[in-house]
Each structure stands twice: as C-alpha cells, then as structure tokens.
Short mmCIF file of C-alpha atoms in Angstrom, two decimals:
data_model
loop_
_atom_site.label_atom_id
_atom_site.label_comp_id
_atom_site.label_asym_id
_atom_site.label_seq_id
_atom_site.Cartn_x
_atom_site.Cartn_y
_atom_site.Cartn_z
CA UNK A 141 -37.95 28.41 20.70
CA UNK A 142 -36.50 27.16 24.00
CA UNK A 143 -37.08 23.61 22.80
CA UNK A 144 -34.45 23.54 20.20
CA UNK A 145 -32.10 26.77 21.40
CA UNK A 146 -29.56 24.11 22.10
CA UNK A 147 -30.00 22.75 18.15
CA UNK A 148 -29.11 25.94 16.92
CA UNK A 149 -26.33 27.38 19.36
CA UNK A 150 -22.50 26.40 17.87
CA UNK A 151 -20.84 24.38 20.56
CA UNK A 152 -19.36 26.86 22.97
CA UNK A 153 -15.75 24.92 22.98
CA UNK A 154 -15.27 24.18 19.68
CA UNK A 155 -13.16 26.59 17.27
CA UNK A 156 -13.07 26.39 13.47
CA UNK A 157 -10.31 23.85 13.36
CA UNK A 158 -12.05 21.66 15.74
CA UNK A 159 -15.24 21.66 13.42
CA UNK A 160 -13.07 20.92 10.26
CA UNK A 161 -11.56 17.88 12.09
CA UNK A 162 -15.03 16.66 12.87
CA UNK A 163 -16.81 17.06 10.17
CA UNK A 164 -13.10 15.53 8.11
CA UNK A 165 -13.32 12.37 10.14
CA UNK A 166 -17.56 11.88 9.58
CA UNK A 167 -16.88 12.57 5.87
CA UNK A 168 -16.95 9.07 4.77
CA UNK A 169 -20.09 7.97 7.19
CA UNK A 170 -22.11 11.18 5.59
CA UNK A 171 -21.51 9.86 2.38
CA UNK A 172 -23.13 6.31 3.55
CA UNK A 173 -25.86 7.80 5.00
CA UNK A 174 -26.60 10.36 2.01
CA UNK A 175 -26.65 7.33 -0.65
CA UNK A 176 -28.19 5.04 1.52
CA UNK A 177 -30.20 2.41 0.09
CA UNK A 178 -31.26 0.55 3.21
CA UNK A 179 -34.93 -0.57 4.03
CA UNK A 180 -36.20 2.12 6.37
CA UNK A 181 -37.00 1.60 9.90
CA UNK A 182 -40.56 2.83 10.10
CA UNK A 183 -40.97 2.58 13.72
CA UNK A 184 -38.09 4.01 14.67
CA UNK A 185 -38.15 7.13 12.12
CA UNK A 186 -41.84 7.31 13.45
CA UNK A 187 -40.56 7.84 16.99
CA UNK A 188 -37.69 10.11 15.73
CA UNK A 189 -40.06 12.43 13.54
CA UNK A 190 -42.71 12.59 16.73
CA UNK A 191 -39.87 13.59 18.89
CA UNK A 192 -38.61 16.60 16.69
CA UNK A 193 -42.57 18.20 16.53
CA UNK A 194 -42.01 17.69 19.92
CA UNK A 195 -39.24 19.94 20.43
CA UNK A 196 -39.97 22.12 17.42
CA UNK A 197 -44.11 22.61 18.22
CA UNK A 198 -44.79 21.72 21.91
CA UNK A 199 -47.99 22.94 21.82
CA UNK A 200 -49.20 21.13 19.02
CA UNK A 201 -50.98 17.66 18.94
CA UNK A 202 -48.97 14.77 17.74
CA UNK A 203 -49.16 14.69 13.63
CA UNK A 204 -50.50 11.86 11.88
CA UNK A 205 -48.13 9.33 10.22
CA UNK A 206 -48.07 8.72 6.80
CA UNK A 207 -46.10 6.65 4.82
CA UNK A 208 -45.19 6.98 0.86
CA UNK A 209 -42.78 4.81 -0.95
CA UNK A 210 -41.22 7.34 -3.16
CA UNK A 211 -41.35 11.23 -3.48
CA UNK A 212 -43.54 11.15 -6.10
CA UNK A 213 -46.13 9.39 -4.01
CA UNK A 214 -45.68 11.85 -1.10
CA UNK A 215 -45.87 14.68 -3.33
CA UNK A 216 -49.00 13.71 -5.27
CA UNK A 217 -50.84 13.01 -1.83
CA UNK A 218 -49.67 16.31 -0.95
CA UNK A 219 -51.61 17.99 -3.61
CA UNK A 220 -54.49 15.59 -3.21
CA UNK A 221 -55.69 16.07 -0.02
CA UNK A 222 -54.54 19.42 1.63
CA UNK A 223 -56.85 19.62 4.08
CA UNK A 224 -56.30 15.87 5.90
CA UNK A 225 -52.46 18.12 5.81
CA UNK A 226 -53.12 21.18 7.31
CA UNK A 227 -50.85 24.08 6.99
CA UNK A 228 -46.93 23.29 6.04
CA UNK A 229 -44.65 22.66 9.14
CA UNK A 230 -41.48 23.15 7.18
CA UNK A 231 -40.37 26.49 8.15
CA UNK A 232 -40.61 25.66 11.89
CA UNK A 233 -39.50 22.16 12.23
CA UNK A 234 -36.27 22.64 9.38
CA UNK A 235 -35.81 25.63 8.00
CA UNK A 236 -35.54 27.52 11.03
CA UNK A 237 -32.83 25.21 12.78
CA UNK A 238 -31.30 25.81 9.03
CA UNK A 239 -31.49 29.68 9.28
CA UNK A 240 -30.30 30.06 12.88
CA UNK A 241 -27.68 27.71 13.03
CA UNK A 242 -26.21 29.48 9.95
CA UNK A 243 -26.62 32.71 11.28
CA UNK A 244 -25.22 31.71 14.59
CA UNK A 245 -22.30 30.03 13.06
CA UNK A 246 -21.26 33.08 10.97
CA UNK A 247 -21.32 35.31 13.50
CA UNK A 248 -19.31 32.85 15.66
CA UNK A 249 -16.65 31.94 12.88
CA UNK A 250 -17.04 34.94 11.01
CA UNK A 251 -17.67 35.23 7.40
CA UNK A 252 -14.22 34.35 5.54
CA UNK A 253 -14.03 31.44 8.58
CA UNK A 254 -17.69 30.48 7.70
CA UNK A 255 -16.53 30.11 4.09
CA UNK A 256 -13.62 27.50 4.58
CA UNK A 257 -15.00 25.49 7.78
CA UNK A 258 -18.49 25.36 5.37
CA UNK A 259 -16.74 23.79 2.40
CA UNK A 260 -14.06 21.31 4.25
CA UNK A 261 -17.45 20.00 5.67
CA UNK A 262 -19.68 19.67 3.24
CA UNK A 263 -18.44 20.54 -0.17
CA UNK A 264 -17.39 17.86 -1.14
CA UNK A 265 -21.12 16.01 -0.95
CA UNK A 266 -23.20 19.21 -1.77
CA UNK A 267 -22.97 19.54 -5.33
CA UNK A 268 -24.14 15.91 -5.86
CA UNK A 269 -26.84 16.05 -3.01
CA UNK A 270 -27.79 19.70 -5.04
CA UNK A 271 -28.24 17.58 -8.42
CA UNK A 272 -29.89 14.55 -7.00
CA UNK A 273 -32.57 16.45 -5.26
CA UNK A 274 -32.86 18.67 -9.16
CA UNK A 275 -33.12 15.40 -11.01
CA UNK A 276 -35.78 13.65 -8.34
CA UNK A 277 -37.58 17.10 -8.51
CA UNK A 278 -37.78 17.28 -12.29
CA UNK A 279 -38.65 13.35 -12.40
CA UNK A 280 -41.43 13.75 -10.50
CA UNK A 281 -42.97 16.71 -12.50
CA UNK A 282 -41.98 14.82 -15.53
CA UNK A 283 -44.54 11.82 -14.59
CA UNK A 284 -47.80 14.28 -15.22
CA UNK A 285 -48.24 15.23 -18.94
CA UNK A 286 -45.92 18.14 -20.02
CA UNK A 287 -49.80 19.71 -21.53
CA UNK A 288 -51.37 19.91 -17.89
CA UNK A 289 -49.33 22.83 -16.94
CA UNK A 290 -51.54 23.69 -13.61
CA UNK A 291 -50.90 20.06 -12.37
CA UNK A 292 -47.26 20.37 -12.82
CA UNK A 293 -47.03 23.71 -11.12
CA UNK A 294 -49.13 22.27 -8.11
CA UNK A 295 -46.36 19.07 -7.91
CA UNK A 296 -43.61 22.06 -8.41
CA UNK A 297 -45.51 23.70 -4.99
CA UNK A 298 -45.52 20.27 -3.11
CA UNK A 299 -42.55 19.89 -3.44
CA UNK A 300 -41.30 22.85 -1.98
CA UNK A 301 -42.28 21.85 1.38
CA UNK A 302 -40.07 18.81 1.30
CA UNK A 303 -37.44 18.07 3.88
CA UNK A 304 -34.90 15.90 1.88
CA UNK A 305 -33.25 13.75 4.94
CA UNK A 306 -30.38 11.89 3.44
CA UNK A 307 -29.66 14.37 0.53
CA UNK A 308 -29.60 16.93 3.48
CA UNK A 309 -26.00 15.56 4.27
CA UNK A 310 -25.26 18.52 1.53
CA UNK A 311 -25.52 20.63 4.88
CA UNK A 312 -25.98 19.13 8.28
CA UNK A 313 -22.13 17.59 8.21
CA UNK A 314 -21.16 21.02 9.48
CA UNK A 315 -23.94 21.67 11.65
CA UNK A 316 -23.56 18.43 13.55
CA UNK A 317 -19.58 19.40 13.48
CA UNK A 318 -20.75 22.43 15.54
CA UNK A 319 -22.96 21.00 17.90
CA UNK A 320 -26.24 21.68 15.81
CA UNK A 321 -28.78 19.96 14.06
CA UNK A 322 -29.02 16.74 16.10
CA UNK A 323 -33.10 16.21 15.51
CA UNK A 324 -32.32 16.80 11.48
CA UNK A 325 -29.45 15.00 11.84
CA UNK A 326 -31.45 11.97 13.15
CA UNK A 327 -34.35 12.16 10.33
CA UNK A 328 -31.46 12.03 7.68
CA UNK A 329 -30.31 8.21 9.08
CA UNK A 330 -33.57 7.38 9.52
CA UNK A 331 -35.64 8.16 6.17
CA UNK A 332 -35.57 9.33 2.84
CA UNK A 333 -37.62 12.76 2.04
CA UNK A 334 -40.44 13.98 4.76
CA UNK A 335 -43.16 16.01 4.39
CA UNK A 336 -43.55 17.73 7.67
CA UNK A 337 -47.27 19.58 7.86
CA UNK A 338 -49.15 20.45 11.50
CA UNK A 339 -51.50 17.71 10.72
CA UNK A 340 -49.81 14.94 9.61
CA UNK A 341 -46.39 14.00 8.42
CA UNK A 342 -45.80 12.21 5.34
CA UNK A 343 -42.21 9.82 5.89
CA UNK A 344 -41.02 8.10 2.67
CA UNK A 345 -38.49 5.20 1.95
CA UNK A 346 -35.24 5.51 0.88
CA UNK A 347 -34.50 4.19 -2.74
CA UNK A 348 -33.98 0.96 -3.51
CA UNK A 349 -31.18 1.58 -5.92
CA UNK A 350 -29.06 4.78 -6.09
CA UNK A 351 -26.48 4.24 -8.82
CA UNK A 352 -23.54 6.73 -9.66
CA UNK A 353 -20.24 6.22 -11.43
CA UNK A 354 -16.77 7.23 -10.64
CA UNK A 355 -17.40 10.83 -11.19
CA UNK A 356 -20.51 10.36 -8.64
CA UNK A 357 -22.66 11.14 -11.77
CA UNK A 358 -26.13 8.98 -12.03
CA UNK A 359 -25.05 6.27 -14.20
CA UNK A 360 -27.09 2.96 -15.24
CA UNK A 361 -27.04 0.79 -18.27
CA UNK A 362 -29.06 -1.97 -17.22
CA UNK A 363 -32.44 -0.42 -16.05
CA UNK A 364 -32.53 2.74 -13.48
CA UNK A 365 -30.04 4.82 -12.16
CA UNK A 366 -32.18 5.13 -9.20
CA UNK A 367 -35.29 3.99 -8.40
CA UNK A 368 -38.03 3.93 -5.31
CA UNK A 369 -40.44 0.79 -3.88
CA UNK A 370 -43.04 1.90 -6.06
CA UNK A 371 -41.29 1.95 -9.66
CA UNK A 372 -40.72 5.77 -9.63
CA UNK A 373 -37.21 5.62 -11.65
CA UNK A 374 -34.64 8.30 -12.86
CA UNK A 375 -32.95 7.11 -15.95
CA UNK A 376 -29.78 8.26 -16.78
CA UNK A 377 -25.99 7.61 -18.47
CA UNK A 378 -23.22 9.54 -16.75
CA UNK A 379 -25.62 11.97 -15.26
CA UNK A 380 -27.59 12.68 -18.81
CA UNK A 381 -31.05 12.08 -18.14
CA UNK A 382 -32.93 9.63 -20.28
CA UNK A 383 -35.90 8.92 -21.18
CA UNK A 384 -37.65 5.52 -19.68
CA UNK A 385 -38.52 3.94 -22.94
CA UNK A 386 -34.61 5.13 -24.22
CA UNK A 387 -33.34 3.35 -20.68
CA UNK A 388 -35.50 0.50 -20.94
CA UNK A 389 -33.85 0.30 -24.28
CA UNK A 390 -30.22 0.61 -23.85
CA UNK A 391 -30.53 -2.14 -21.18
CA UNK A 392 -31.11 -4.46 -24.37
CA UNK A 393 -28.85 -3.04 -26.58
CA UNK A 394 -28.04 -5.55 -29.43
CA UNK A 395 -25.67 -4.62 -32.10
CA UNK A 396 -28.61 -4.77 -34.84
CA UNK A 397 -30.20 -1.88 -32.40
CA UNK A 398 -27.17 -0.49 -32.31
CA UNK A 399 -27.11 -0.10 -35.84
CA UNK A 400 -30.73 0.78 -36.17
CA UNK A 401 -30.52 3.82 -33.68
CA UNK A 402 -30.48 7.05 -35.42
CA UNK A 403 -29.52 9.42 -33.01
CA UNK A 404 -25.64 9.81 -32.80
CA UNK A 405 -25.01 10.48 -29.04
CA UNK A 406 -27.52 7.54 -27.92
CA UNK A 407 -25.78 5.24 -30.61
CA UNK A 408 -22.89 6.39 -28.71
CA UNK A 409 -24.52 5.65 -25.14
CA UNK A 410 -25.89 2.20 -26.89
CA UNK A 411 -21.77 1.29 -27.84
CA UNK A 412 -20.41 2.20 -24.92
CA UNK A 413 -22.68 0.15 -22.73
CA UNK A 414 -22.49 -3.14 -25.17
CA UNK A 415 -19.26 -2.10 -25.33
CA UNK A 416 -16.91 -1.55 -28.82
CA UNK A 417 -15.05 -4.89 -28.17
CA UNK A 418 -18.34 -6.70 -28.20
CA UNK A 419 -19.69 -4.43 -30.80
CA UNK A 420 -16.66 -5.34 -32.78
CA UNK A 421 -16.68 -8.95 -32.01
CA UNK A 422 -20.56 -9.53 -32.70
CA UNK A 423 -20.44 -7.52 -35.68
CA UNK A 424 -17.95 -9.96 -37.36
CA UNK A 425 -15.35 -7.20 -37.99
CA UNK A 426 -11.67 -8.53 -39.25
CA UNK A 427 -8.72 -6.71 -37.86
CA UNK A 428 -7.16 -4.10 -40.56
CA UNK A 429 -3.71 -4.28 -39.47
CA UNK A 430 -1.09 -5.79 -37.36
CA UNK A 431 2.38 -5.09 -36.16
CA UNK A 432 4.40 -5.88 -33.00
CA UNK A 433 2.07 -3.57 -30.83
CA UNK A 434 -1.28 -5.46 -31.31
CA UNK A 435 -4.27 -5.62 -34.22
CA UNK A 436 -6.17 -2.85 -35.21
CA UNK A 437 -9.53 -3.19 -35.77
CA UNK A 438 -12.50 -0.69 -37.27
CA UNK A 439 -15.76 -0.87 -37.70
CA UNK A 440 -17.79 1.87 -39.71
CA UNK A 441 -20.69 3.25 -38.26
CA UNK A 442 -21.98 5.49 -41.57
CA UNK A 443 -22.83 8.91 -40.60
CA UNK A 444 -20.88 8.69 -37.45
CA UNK A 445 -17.43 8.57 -36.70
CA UNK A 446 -16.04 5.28 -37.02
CA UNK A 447 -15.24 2.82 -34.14
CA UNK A 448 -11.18 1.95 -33.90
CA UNK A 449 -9.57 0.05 -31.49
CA UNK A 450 -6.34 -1.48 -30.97
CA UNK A 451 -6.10 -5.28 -29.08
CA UNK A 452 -2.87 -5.65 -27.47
CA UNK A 453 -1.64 -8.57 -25.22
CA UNK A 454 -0.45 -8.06 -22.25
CA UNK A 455 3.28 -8.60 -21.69
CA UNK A 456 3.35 -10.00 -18.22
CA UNK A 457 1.76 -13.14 -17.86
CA UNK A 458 -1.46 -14.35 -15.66
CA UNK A 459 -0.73 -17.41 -12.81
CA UNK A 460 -1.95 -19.88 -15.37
CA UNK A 461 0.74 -18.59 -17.73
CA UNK A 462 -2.01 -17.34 -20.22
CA UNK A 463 -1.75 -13.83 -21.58
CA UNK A 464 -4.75 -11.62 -21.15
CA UNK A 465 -5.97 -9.86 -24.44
CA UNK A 466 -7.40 -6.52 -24.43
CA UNK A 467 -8.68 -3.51 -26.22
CA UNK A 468 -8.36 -0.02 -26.34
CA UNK A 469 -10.31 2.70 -27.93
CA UNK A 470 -8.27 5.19 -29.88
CA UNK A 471 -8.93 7.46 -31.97
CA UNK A 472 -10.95 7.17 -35.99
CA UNK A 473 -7.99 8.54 -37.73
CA UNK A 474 -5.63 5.88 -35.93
CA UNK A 475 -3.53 3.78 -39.26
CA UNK A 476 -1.75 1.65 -37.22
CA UNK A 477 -1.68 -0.69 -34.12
CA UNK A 478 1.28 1.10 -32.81
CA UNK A 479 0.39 4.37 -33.54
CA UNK A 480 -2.75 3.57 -31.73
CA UNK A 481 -0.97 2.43 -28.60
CA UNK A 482 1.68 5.34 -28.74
CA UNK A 483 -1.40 7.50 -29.08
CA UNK A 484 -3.27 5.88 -25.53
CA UNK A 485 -0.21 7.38 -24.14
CA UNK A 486 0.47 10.49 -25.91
CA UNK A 487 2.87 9.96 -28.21
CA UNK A 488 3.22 9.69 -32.29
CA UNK A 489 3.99 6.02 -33.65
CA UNK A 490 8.02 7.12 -34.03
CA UNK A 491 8.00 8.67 -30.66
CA UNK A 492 6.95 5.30 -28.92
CA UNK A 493 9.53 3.29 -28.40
CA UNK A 494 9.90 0.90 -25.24
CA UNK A 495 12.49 -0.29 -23.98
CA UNK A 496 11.31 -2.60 -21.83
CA UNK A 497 7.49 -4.05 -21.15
CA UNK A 498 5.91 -5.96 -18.91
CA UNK B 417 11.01 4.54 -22.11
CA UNK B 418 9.70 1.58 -20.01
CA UNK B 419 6.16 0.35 -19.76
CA UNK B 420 4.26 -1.59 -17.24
CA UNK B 421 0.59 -2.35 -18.08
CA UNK B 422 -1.15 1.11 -18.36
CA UNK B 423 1.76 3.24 -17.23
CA UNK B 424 4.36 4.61 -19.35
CA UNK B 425 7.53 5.80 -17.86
CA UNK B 426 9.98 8.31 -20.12
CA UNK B 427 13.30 9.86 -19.10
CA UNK B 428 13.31 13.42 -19.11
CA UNK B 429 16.46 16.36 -18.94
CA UNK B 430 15.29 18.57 -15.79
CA UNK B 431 14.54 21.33 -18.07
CA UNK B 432 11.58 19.15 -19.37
CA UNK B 433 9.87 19.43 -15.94
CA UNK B 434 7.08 22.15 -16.27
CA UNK B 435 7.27 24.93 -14.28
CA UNK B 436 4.00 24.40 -11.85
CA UNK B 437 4.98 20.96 -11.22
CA UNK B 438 8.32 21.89 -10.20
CA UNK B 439 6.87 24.78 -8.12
CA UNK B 440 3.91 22.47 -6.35
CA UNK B 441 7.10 21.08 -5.09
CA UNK B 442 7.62 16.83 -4.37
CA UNK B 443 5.20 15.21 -2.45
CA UNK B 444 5.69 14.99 1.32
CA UNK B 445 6.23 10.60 1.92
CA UNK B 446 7.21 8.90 5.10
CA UNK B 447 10.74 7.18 4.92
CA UNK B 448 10.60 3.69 3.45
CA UNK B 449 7.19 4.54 2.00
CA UNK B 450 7.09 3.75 -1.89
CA UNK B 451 5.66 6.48 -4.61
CA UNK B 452 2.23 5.14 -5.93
CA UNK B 453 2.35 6.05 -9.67
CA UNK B 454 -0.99 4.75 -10.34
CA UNK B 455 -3.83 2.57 -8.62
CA UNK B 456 -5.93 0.21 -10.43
CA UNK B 457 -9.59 1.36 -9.98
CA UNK B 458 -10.72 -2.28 -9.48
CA UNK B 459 -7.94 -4.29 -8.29
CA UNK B 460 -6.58 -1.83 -5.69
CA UNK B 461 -3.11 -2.83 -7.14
CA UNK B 462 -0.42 -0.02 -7.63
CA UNK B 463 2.15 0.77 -10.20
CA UNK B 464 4.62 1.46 -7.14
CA UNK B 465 8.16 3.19 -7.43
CA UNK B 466 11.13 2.07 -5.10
CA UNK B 467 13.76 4.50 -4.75
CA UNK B 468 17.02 3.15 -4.59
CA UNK B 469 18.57 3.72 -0.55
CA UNK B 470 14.92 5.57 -0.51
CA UNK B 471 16.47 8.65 -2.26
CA UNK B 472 14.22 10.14 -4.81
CA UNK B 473 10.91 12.64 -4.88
CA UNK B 474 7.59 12.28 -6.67
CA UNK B 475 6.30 15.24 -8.43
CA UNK B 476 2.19 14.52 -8.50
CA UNK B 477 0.44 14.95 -11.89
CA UNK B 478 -1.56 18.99 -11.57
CA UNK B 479 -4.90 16.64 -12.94
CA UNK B 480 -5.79 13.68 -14.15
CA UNK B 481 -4.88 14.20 -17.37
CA UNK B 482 -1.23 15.29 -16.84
CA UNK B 483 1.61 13.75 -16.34
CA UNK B 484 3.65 13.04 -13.19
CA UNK B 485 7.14 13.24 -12.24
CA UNK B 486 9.74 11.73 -10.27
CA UNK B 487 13.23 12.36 -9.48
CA UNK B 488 15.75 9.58 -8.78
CA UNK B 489 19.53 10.65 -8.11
CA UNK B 490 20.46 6.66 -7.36
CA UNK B 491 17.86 4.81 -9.67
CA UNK B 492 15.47 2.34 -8.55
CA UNK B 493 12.43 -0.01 -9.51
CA UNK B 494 8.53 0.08 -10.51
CA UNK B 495 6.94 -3.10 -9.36
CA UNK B 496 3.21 -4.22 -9.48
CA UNK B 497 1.34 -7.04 -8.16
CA UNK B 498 0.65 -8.45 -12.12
CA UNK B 499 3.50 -7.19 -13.85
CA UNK B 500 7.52 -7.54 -13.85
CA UNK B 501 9.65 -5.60 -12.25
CA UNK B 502 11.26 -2.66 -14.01
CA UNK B 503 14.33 -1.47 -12.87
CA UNK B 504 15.34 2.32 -13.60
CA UNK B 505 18.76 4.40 -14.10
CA UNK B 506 19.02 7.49 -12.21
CA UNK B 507 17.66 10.66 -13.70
CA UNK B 508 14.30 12.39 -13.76
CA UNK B 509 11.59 10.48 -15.44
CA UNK B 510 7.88 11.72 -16.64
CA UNK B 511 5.36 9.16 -15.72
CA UNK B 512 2.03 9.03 -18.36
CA UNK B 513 -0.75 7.17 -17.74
CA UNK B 514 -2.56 5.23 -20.35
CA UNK B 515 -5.80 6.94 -22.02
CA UNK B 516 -8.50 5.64 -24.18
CA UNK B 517 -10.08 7.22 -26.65
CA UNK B 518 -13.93 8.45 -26.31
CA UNK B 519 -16.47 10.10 -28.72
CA UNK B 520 -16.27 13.98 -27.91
CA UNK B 521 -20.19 13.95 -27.36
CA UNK B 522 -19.35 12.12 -23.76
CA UNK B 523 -16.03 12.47 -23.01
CA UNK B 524 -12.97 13.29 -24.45
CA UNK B 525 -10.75 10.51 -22.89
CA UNK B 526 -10.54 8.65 -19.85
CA UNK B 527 -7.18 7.29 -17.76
CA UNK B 528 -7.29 3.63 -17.77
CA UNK B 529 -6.89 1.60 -14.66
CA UNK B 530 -5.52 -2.03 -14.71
#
C-alpha cells in the first residue's frame, strides 16, 4: 500500500505525551465536528472521497457518486441494487488504515502506553459516538416491519459496510494526534456516513438536528432527538428510545393527556417535559401548606406516586426589585414546605436552619 | 448555616471532613484566584468563595452528588452575580448543593443550577 504507508506510520518525532497534548488541545473541535449539523459540502466531500480511492485503490477507475440524505436511504439502496455497487471497498479504503495504524501505534507506544494515550484522546467522545451509531443502526432496521425478518437481516448486512465519518471522531482523534488518518480524517469534516464500494460510493448528509442533554444522552421533547433531510428520526428522552407516535405525542403533552396516559414511566416522561409547575398550575391544584420556607403543593396522580413540590421565593432580589418565584420537586412523602426545602439539601426540617439567606 | 440561592453552606468540626476528601487533598488555585463552589448551568454565574488575605483551601466534592469542603483559618465571603454577599467566620465549612427530587424510573435526583 505505498499510497497510504504515510497514513498509517505514527509520526516518527512524536512520543506519547506529545500525542496526549494534541489530541487534549483538538478535544473540543472533535466534538464539533462529531455532532455536526452543518449542510454538507457535496462538491468538496466529492473531491475528498475521489482523492482517498485514489490513494487507497490506484488502480481502480474513479467510483460513481451517489448521494443519500440519511443512512437509511444509503442503506436501503445498498440492498437494492448490488450490482450498480460492486463489491464492498470498506476493508481497503478504512478498515485497513484502522488496523495498521493501531497496530503500528501499539507497537510504537507499547501496550499499557497504547491504553492511556488511547483514552486521553478519545474516551471521552467514544462511548457516545459507540451509542449514536447503535441507536441510528437499530432505527434504521426498525423502519422495515419487525415480521420481514430476511429484509431486516439484509439492512443489518448493509450496514456493516458503512464508514460512519463524523461518529468516527470515537477514534481518529488519536490517529490524527499521531500523524495518521489524514484521508479519514478529512471524510469525517466533510460528510456524515459513506458507503465506500469499487463501483460507486454512496456520500450522505449530516443530520439536520442532533439533540443531546447535559449527560450527552439523546434527549428531545418537542419532536426528534435527531433527525436526517429525508424525515428519518430517532426519538428519544434522556437517551430512552421512543417510539414515533409516543414522540410525536409527548411533543403535545396537555395535562388531560397527561392524565389519560396509562403507562407510569411515559406519564413520567409526559410531566417532566410539561413540566410539574405547569402540571400543577393547569391542573388548578391549591397549595396544602405554608410556612416561612415557601408553599407546598401536591397533586395526586392515582396509581402513581404523587407529584409534590415546594415554591419558594427567592431571597435576593431581581434589578426591577421583583422577587422571582420558583419550584422545586421533592419528594411524595414531603409534609411540609420546610421540610421540603431542608430535604433539596439534605437535611430533616429541624436540621435546617439558616442563618442567613440571600 | 448560610444559604445563597441553590447552595447551602454548614460549619463543620474537622473531624466531620470524610476521610477521601481529606486525602484527595485541597485543590491546587493560583493566588488571588477565588474557589468556585458552584456554576449556574445557564447563566455561567458562580457561587464564588473569597478567602480572607487569600488564606483558605477548597476540598472538591468526590461526585456530583457529594458535598464539598473548604477550609478558612481567617474567614471570608461567598458572593454571586444575583445574590448578596455572605460573609463567613473562620472554620471549616461543608458546602451542599441544592437537589430536586425525581421519580426513581428516570433519575433519582438532579443538582440544581441557578
């Protein structure tokens, strides 16, 4: 492979620490470019793609160019027409830069080295990129009827020979640390998942929306947590998957649907997304109790555990000189307002006892 | 005790500091440079701690769940963008950050951020 021997040889100069301190200081730009949502640049991934078979299969005529809007597209072409394909390209134009560069950087760094330079780079980013790529996978089997099992294995097949660009910052972070990579390294700016076959090359758009929350699980209460050009969406509440009629759904919850649902833990997704204090509010609860830490309030939700929050004011006032109201959830056995707020801190009622507030 | 917004701060003996916390040791800070106790999640503003004559150490929480502590042999101050300014005796203090309650199905609790 004399094309890419420089792709897979470590940087002579650079030593463990040096690789750490590069891939530490790309971190953050990895992370862009892995949960990119940017339009794609079709004529300038086109140019990169065409320049990697280039380097990866010289003697091979150019591939055609096709472009899909999601994976699911790209993977149902790929089991429709296998022949317009031709073979799959994979293992020469990605997984052997993958394999090489590994081995190449173990036996440089050596395997307890390997270990810690491979984790300051890229574990961090891997675990997510690992369940993205699982969920997208699963989605895309998920859109052909659960009955037709031979269909579902053949989309299971196609997508085996997926390169996953962006989501492959779960590896090439430490590869382009050590010098390696730079083709792959390229495709992941430039696209979202690629098909690479000796025919033809199917390129696909990034998402449009790729939405996690702050434990960088996929998260969405008003419509997809991530979703392609062509409508292929994942559904999903802090990283549970849901179903699209369920997340089509929750985007309108109303506190009569609320009340209506009968499952408890999507009641539970439904109330956290209106949110209790609207819930509470809209449902024309009354507060219970009151003392000098704030109202209590409750609302009962029958078979499920009851809904209790405290509303305190804040002591410190806003510019306007208005105090800001707010609520807290604590929890169903709470009795009082104060024992609530003691509680949102870790303490009994007769243990809380301020001094000062603001 | 003293609260500002969603952090409570508690005076503690010594003895009440737990043995890991004591033994991760205070966290390294430039001179001058205040302790964060907390950082508000949307506003970027901090619960920060002023040590009087900048002697004092901050013990960071082992999760998010735990508490912190700090150490102040002269005193000093918390102060925060939206809320007064507290001003502390001397002594060790345990630093717990405000919770809310969830259903176990999802999550047991979460730290809130103002």
């Amino acid at each position: 492979m004399p094309a890419t021997a420089v792709d897979v040889t470590p940087h002579p100069d650079l030593t463990a620490d040096g690789i750490v301190a590069v891939a530490t200081a790309q971190r953050d730009a990895w992370r862009a470019i892995a949960l990119s949502t940017e339009a794609v640049d079709r004529a300038a991934t086109e140019e990169t793609v065409l320049r990697l078979y280039t380097e990866a299969l010289p003697e091979a005529a150019p591939p055609q160019i096709i472009w899909c809007r999601s994976p699911l597209e790209a993977a149902r072409l790929v089991v429709a027409e296998p022949d317009r394909l031709g073979a799959p390209a994979r293992d020469r134009i990605r997984d052997l830069t993958w394999s090489l560069g590994r081995a190449r950087l173990a036996e440089r760094l050596g395997p307890r080295e390997f270990g810690r330079v491979w984790q300051a780079a890229c574990g961090d980013i891997a675990p997510l990129m690992s369940t993205l790529i699982a969920r997208i996978s699963t989605a895309v089997e998920e859109q052909t009827a659960e009955t037709d099992a031979a269909a579902r294995t053949a989309l299971r097949v196609a997508l085996t020979h997926a390169v996953h660009g962006q989501f492959d910052a779960a590896w090439l972070p430490l590869y382009e640390a050590a010098g390696m990579a730079s083709g792959l390294g390229r495709m992941a700016r430039a696209a979202g998942w690629w098909w690479p076959f000796e025919n033809a090359v199917i390129l696909t758009e990034r998402p449009l929306a790729l939405r996690l929350d702050d434990q960088d699980r996929l998260h969405h209460g008003d419509g997809p947590a991530l979703v392609y050009p062509d409508g292929f969406a994942v559904y999903s509440w802090r990283g549970t998957p849901l179903t699209e009629e369920f997340g089509q759904r929750l985007a309108t919850t109303t506190p009569e649907t609320i009340r209506a649902e009968e499952n408890a833990e999507l009641r539970r997704m439904m109330v956290e997304h209106y949110t209790p204090e609207r819930f509470l509010k809209d449902s024309g609860a009354q507060p219970l109790q009151q003392d000098e830490a704030g109202k209590l309030w409750r609302i009962e939700m029958g078979q499920d555990e009851s809904i209790v929050m405290v509303e305190v004011v804040n002591s410190s006032p806003e510019p306007d000189g208005t105090f800001n109201v707010y609520f807290l959830r604590v929890p169903p056995s709470t009795q009082t307002a104060k024992a609530g707020v003691a509680w949102t801190f870790g303490l009994t009622e007769d243990e809380y006892q301020p001094l000062q507030q603001t | 005790m003293y609260r500002q917004g969603d952090v409570l701060i508690v005076p503690v003996t010594e003895s009440a500091v737990p043995q890991d916390v004591r033994a991760a040791g205070p966290k390294n800070r430039r001179p001058r440079e205040s302790m964060i106790l907390a950082l508000g999640e949307s506003t970027g503003h901090a619960h920060a701690l002023v040590a009087t004559r900048d002697e004092g150490d901050f013990y960071p929480a082992p999760a998010e769940s735990d508490p912190a502590f700090v150490f102040l042999p002269l005193g000093g101050k918390v102060v925060h963008e939206e809320h007064g300014t507290i001003p502390l005796p001397e002594g060790w203090f345990k630093v717990v950050r405000q919770r809310e309650y969830e259903p176990r199905a999802l999550r047991s609790f979460r730290v809130v951020a103002d």
